[in-house]
C-alpha cells in the first residue's frame, strides 16, 4: 500500500540523541510479529502514543524479505466502527465484504490522519502504547516502540500537532519535524506611540490609575493544531476590559472562530480565548496569531515595587494530556510623589500647614488631576468619573502629603493658597517622574529626590506711620529752636 508511506510525523528537531525503548503487546491484533516504530528528534517533555488502526494479515515480499507492495489489511477491532463509518468508508478507505481494507485513490492522507486523531481523543480509543520523550530541558530524545504486531499505525503526540501514519513491515523510522507552539506577550507604552524609530511595545510600561492599558499576545502556531486555548491572568491591579481583535498573519479573524470566556475558569486565569477546531485545522506551521486586548489600571494597583504583572500562555494537545507553552509576562508600573512644605526659622526647618496645592500636567495649573483621599495625607489618582474626588490638597501640621498612581510624565504642583503670613509661590513646582519612577533625575543627581521639598518665605513687618515715633521728633525740635533763640538774645546783651 504505497499511499500509506507518504505520511510522516512533523515535530521539533534538536541536537543530542537520547534513546528510550518501549516494549508493547496490548491492543494489537494479527499474527505477524517483530514490528517497531522509532521517532527520532522527539520533543523533550512530550508524550507519544501509537494506535494500531489496521493489522497486517499478510504482505508479499521477496526471498530476502523486502516488501513488494502487496498488503492485506483488516481493521483492528477497536477501530472497526470508525473504519466502516460513512465519514471514512468510501471516502478514504475501501472495505470489501470480507473486511479487507485498501486505500481510496486520491484521498487525503493528512485529512484521514486528523479524523483518526480525533477518534482517538474524543472516543478514548485505547492506544497500543504511550511513551514519554526525554524530560524538558534536554536537547533531544529518541522514542522507540518494539515487539509490535505488524499493521498500519497512527502515531500521536501531546504537541497538539499533526500526527503520523505508517505501516510496520517490520520497522518504521520517523523524523520529528513539527515544533512546539509559542506565545509571546507585549504591553504598549503610550508615551512612545507615534515616536519615529521607537517600538511602543515591550515587556513593561507605566500608567496612571484609571488609564486603559493595551496588550497583544503573539502565538506561533503549528500544523495540525489541536485544542488551542489562550489563557491570560491579570494581577489585582489590572481590570480586564475586552478583547479588541484577533488576526492571523495580519488578517482579521472572524469572531465566530473563537470564543472569549471570562467565567467558570478552572485554572484561575482572568479570561480565555478558545479557538474552534475548525479554525485550528486551517493553521500551517509558523502561522502567526495576534490577540489584542485591554485592561484598566485600578485602585488596587501596586505602587512602584514589583509592579502589576500580567501573564499568558497557550494550552494545546490532545485532551488526555494537555500541554502549555512557557508563560510570558509583562509588568505595568505606576508611581508616587512625596511632597514636603516647610519654612526656615534660623537654621531649623519648620513644617507648614494650610498650604493648598493642585497637581496638573499643564504648566499653567489648568485641568488639575482629580484625586481620592486615602487618609493620613495620602491621595491617589481618581478613576474616570469616580465620586468623592478632590482637585486640591491642603497640608496639615506635618507639611507632607503623598500622591499615588502616577504615570511617568512631567507634572506641575501649583500653590493656590499660602499659609497666613507667607508669600504664595510665584510659579508652579515642576515634578518629572522618569520611566524608572525616579523623580527629578539630573546628571548631577542621577538618583533623583526622595521627596519634593517646597520652601515658603514669610515677609518682614513693614514700618508704620503716626504715633509717638513722630511726635517726639516735633517736641525735641521745638525745644532746640527755643534754646537757640535764648542763647542768641543773651549773647547780644552781653556785647552791649
Short mmCIF file of C-alpha atoms in Angstrom, two decimals, residues 198-422:
data_model
loop_
_atom_site.label_atom_id
_atom_site.label_comp_id
_atom_site.label_asym_id
_atom_site.label_seq_id
_atom_site.Cartn_x
_atom_site.Cartn_y
_atom_site.Cartn_z
CA UNK A 198 10.73 53.68 18.64
CA UNK A 199 8.80 50.48 19.33
CA UNK A 200 5.98 51.26 21.75
CA UNK A 201 5.52 47.54 22.59
CA UNK A 202 7.70 45.87 25.19
CA UNK A 203 7.82 43.89 28.40
CA UNK A 204 6.86 46.79 30.68
CA UNK A 205 5.05 50.11 30.74
CA UNK A 206 3.72 52.62 33.24
CA UNK A 207 0.35 54.29 33.58
CA UNK A 208 -1.93 56.45 35.73
CA UNK A 209 -4.57 54.73 37.84
CA UNK A 210 -7.73 54.67 35.72
CA UNK A 211 -5.80 54.54 32.45
CA UNK A 212 -6.54 51.88 29.80
CA UNK A 213 -3.54 49.65 29.06
CA UNK A 214 -3.23 47.80 25.74
CA UNK A 215 -1.74 44.33 25.34
CA UNK A 216 -1.03 42.00 22.45
CA UNK A 217 -0.02 38.34 22.58
CA UNK A 218 1.58 36.67 19.58
CA UNK A 219 1.07 32.94 19.11
CA UNK A 220 3.24 30.99 16.69
CA UNK A 221 1.02 28.12 15.59
CA UNK A 222 1.96 24.73 14.17
CA UNK A 223 0.38 22.48 11.57
CA UNK A 224 -2.32 20.16 12.88
CA UNK A 225 -3.05 22.42 15.85
CA UNK A 226 -5.33 20.82 18.42
CA UNK A 227 -7.31 22.35 21.29
CA UNK A 228 -5.68 25.78 21.13
CA UNK A 229 -6.80 27.83 24.17
CA UNK A 230 -5.16 31.14 25.09
CA UNK A 231 -5.08 31.91 28.85
CA UNK A 232 -4.41 35.34 30.34
CA UNK A 233 -4.04 36.04 34.05
CA UNK A 234 -4.12 39.61 35.38
CA UNK A 235 -2.96 40.72 38.82
CA UNK A 236 -5.31 42.52 41.23
CA UNK A 237 -4.20 45.94 39.98
CA UNK A 238 -5.50 45.30 36.45
CA UNK A 239 -9.16 45.03 35.49
CA UNK A 240 -9.80 43.13 32.24
CA UNK A 241 -11.71 45.24 29.74
CA UNK A 242 -12.12 43.38 26.44
CA UNK A 243 -10.54 41.54 23.51
CA UNK A 244 -10.26 44.13 20.75
CA UNK A 245 -9.37 41.78 17.92
CA UNK A 246 -7.62 38.65 16.63
CA UNK A 247 -5.55 38.42 13.45
CA UNK A 248 -3.99 35.53 11.52
CA UNK A 249 -0.91 36.53 9.52
CA UNK A 250 -2.13 40.13 9.64
CA UNK A 251 -5.70 39.40 8.52
CA UNK A 252 -8.70 39.83 10.83
CA UNK A 253 -10.11 36.57 12.21
CA UNK A 254 -13.89 36.49 12.35
CA UNK A 255 -15.14 36.23 15.93
CA UNK A 256 -17.14 33.11 15.02
CA UNK A 257 -13.82 31.25 15.01
CA UNK A 258 -13.09 31.85 18.67
CA UNK A 259 -14.91 32.39 21.97
CA UNK A 260 -13.85 34.71 24.79
CA UNK A 261 -14.66 33.17 28.18
CA UNK A 262 -14.43 35.06 31.50
CA UNK A 263 -16.39 32.87 33.92
CA UNK A 264 -16.01 29.41 35.48
CA UNK A 265 -12.34 29.14 34.53
CA UNK A 266 -10.77 26.24 36.37
CA UNK A 267 -7.13 27.36 36.20
CA UNK A 268 -7.73 30.74 37.86
CA UNK A 269 -6.94 32.82 34.79
CA UNK A 270 -8.79 36.07 34.04
CA UNK A 271 -10.04 35.17 30.58
CA UNK A 272 -9.57 32.61 27.82
CA UNK A 273 -9.76 32.74 24.05
CA UNK A 274 -10.90 29.32 22.84
CA UNK A 275 -10.30 28.67 19.14
CA UNK A 276 -12.61 26.33 17.27
CA UNK A 277 -11.09 23.11 15.98
CA UNK A 278 -12.24 24.09 12.51
CA UNK A 279 -10.01 27.17 12.76
CA UNK A 280 -7.12 25.12 14.18
CA UNK A 281 -7.42 22.74 11.22
CA UNK A 282 -6.58 25.60 8.85
CA UNK A 283 -3.32 26.51 10.59
CA UNK A 284 0.03 25.85 8.97
CA UNK A 285 3.48 25.69 10.52
CA UNK A 286 4.59 29.09 11.90
CA UNK A 287 1.30 30.86 11.25
CA UNK A 288 1.13 33.99 13.41
CA UNK A 289 -1.95 34.65 15.55
CA UNK A 290 -2.10 38.02 17.36
CA UNK A 291 -4.63 38.57 20.15
CA UNK A 292 -5.17 42.24 21.12
CA UNK A 293 -6.91 43.18 24.37
CA UNK A 294 -7.00 45.84 27.06
CA UNK A 295 -7.30 46.36 30.80
CA UNK A 296 -7.65 49.29 33.19
CA UNK A 297 -5.10 50.02 35.93
CA UNK A 298 -7.30 50.14 39.02
CA UNK A 299 -7.21 51.38 42.61
CA UNK A 300 -5.62 48.11 43.82
CA UNK A 301 -2.50 48.69 41.75
CA UNK A 302 0.84 48.12 43.44
CA UNK A 303 2.72 51.42 43.62
CA UNK A 304 6.29 51.09 42.29
CA UNK A 305 7.94 47.95 43.72
CA UNK A 306 7.25 44.79 41.71
CA UNK A 307 4.55 46.48 39.67
CA UNK A 308 1.43 44.82 38.30
CA UNK A 309 2.17 41.68 36.26
CA UNK A 310 0.04 40.18 33.51
CA UNK A 311 0.92 36.73 32.18
CA UNK A 312 -0.29 34.50 29.39
CA UNK A 313 0.16 31.00 28.00
CA UNK A 314 -1.29 28.77 25.29
CA UNK A 315 -2.60 25.30 26.09
CA UNK A 316 -2.72 22.71 23.34
CA UNK A 317 -2.67 19.00 22.61
CA UNK A 318 -4.94 16.02 22.97
CA UNK A 319 -7.49 16.10 25.76
CA UNK A 320 -5.79 13.30 27.67
CA UNK A 321 -2.55 15.20 28.13
CA UNK A 322 -2.83 18.96 27.69
CA UNK A 323 0.46 20.85 27.40
CA UNK A 324 1.14 24.57 27.81
CA UNK A 325 3.68 26.96 26.40
CA UNK A 326 6.15 28.79 28.60
CA UNK A 327 4.44 31.64 30.48
CA UNK A 328 5.08 35.10 29.01
CA UNK A 329 4.80 38.11 31.35
CA UNK A 330 4.54 41.88 31.11
CA UNK A 331 4.54 44.35 34.02
CA UNK A 332 2.67 47.64 34.34
CA UNK A 333 4.09 50.13 36.82
CA UNK A 334 2.61 53.21 38.46
CA UNK A 335 4.47 55.69 40.64
CA UNK A 336 4.10 58.10 43.57
CA UNK A 337 5.41 61.52 44.60
CA UNK A 338 6.03 62.67 48.19
CA UNK A 339 5.80 66.43 48.93
CA UNK A 340 7.11 68.43 51.94
CA UNK A 341 6.09 72.05 52.53
CA UNK A 342 8.29 73.96 55.01
CA UNK A 343 9.91 77.25 56.02
CA UNK A 344 13.16 78.12 57.77
CA UNK A 345 13.36 79.53 61.31
CA UNK A 346 17.00 80.42 61.63
CA UNK A 347 18.83 77.24 60.73
CA UNK A 348 15.89 74.96 61.52
CA UNK A 349 13.19 73.66 59.18
CA UNK A 350 9.57 74.12 60.21
CA UNK A 351 6.71 72.21 58.56
CA UNK A 352 3.97 74.46 57.24
CA UNK A 353 0.27 73.76 57.47
CA UNK A 354 -2.52 75.35 55.43
CA UNK A 355 -0.69 75.50 52.11
CA UNK A 356 -3.02 74.42 49.28
CA UNK A 357 -1.80 72.76 46.06
CA UNK A 358 -3.16 71.33 42.83
CA UNK A 359 -1.40 68.83 40.55
CA UNK A 360 -1.64 69.22 36.79
CA UNK A 361 0.09 68.20 33.58
CA UNK A 362 -0.29 71.81 32.41
CA UNK A 363 2.27 74.39 33.49
CA UNK A 364 -0.47 77.00 34.00
CA UNK A 365 -2.21 74.73 36.51
CA UNK A 366 -5.33 74.23 34.39
CA UNK A 367 -7.18 70.89 34.34
CA UNK A 368 -5.98 69.74 37.76
CA UNK A 369 -5.86 65.98 38.29
CA UNK A 370 -8.74 64.53 40.30
CA UNK A 371 -7.65 62.72 43.44
CA UNK A 372 -9.16 60.43 46.07
CA UNK A 373 -8.14 60.85 49.71
CA UNK A 374 -6.95 57.62 51.34
CA UNK A 375 -6.40 59.25 54.74
CA UNK A 376 -3.16 60.06 56.59
CA UNK A 377 -2.22 62.65 53.94
CA UNK A 378 -2.14 60.02 51.17
CA UNK A 379 -4.05 60.54 47.91
CA UNK A 380 -4.34 58.53 44.71
CA UNK A 381 -5.33 59.43 41.18
CA UNK A 382 -9.10 59.03 40.77
CA UNK A 383 -10.59 56.73 38.16
CA UNK A 384 -12.68 58.42 35.46
CA UNK A 385 -15.98 59.71 36.89
CA UNK A 386 -15.18 58.32 40.36
CA UNK A 387 -17.26 60.00 43.05
CA UNK A 388 -15.72 61.73 46.07
CA UNK A 389 -12.73 63.12 44.22
CA UNK A 390 -10.96 66.40 45.01
CA UNK A 391 -8.63 68.58 42.95
CA UNK A 392 -6.69 70.33 45.73
CA UNK A 393 -4.66 69.26 48.77
CA UNK A 394 -4.11 71.37 51.90
CA UNK A 395 -1.18 70.50 54.14
CA UNK A 396 -1.61 69.77 57.84
CA UNK A 397 0.92 70.39 60.60
CA UNK A 398 3.28 67.77 59.13
CA UNK A 399 3.55 69.78 55.90
CA UNK A 400 3.59 66.49 53.99
CA UNK A 401 1.39 64.61 51.55
CA UNK A 402 1.76 61.77 49.02
CA UNK A 403 0.08 61.24 45.65
CA UNK A 404 -0.07 57.63 44.33
CA UNK A 405 -0.89 56.22 40.92
CA UNK A 406 1.03 58.48 38.54
CA UNK A 407 2.38 57.73 35.07
CA UNK A 408 5.93 58.69 34.11
CA UNK A 409 5.46 62.26 32.90
CA UNK A 410 6.04 65.92 33.74
CA UNK A 411 3.70 67.35 36.38
CA UNK A 412 3.24 70.80 37.94
CA UNK A 413 2.44 71.48 41.60
CA UNK A 414 0.72 74.87 41.83
CA UNK A 415 0.28 76.62 45.20
CA UNK A 416 -3.18 78.15 45.09
CA UNK A 417 -3.16 79.43 48.70
CA UNK A 418 -0.27 80.12 51.08
CA UNK A 419 -0.42 79.94 54.89
CA UNK A 420 -1.27 83.20 56.66
CA UNK A 421 1.77 85.44 56.77
CA UNK A 422 3.62 83.65 53.97
#
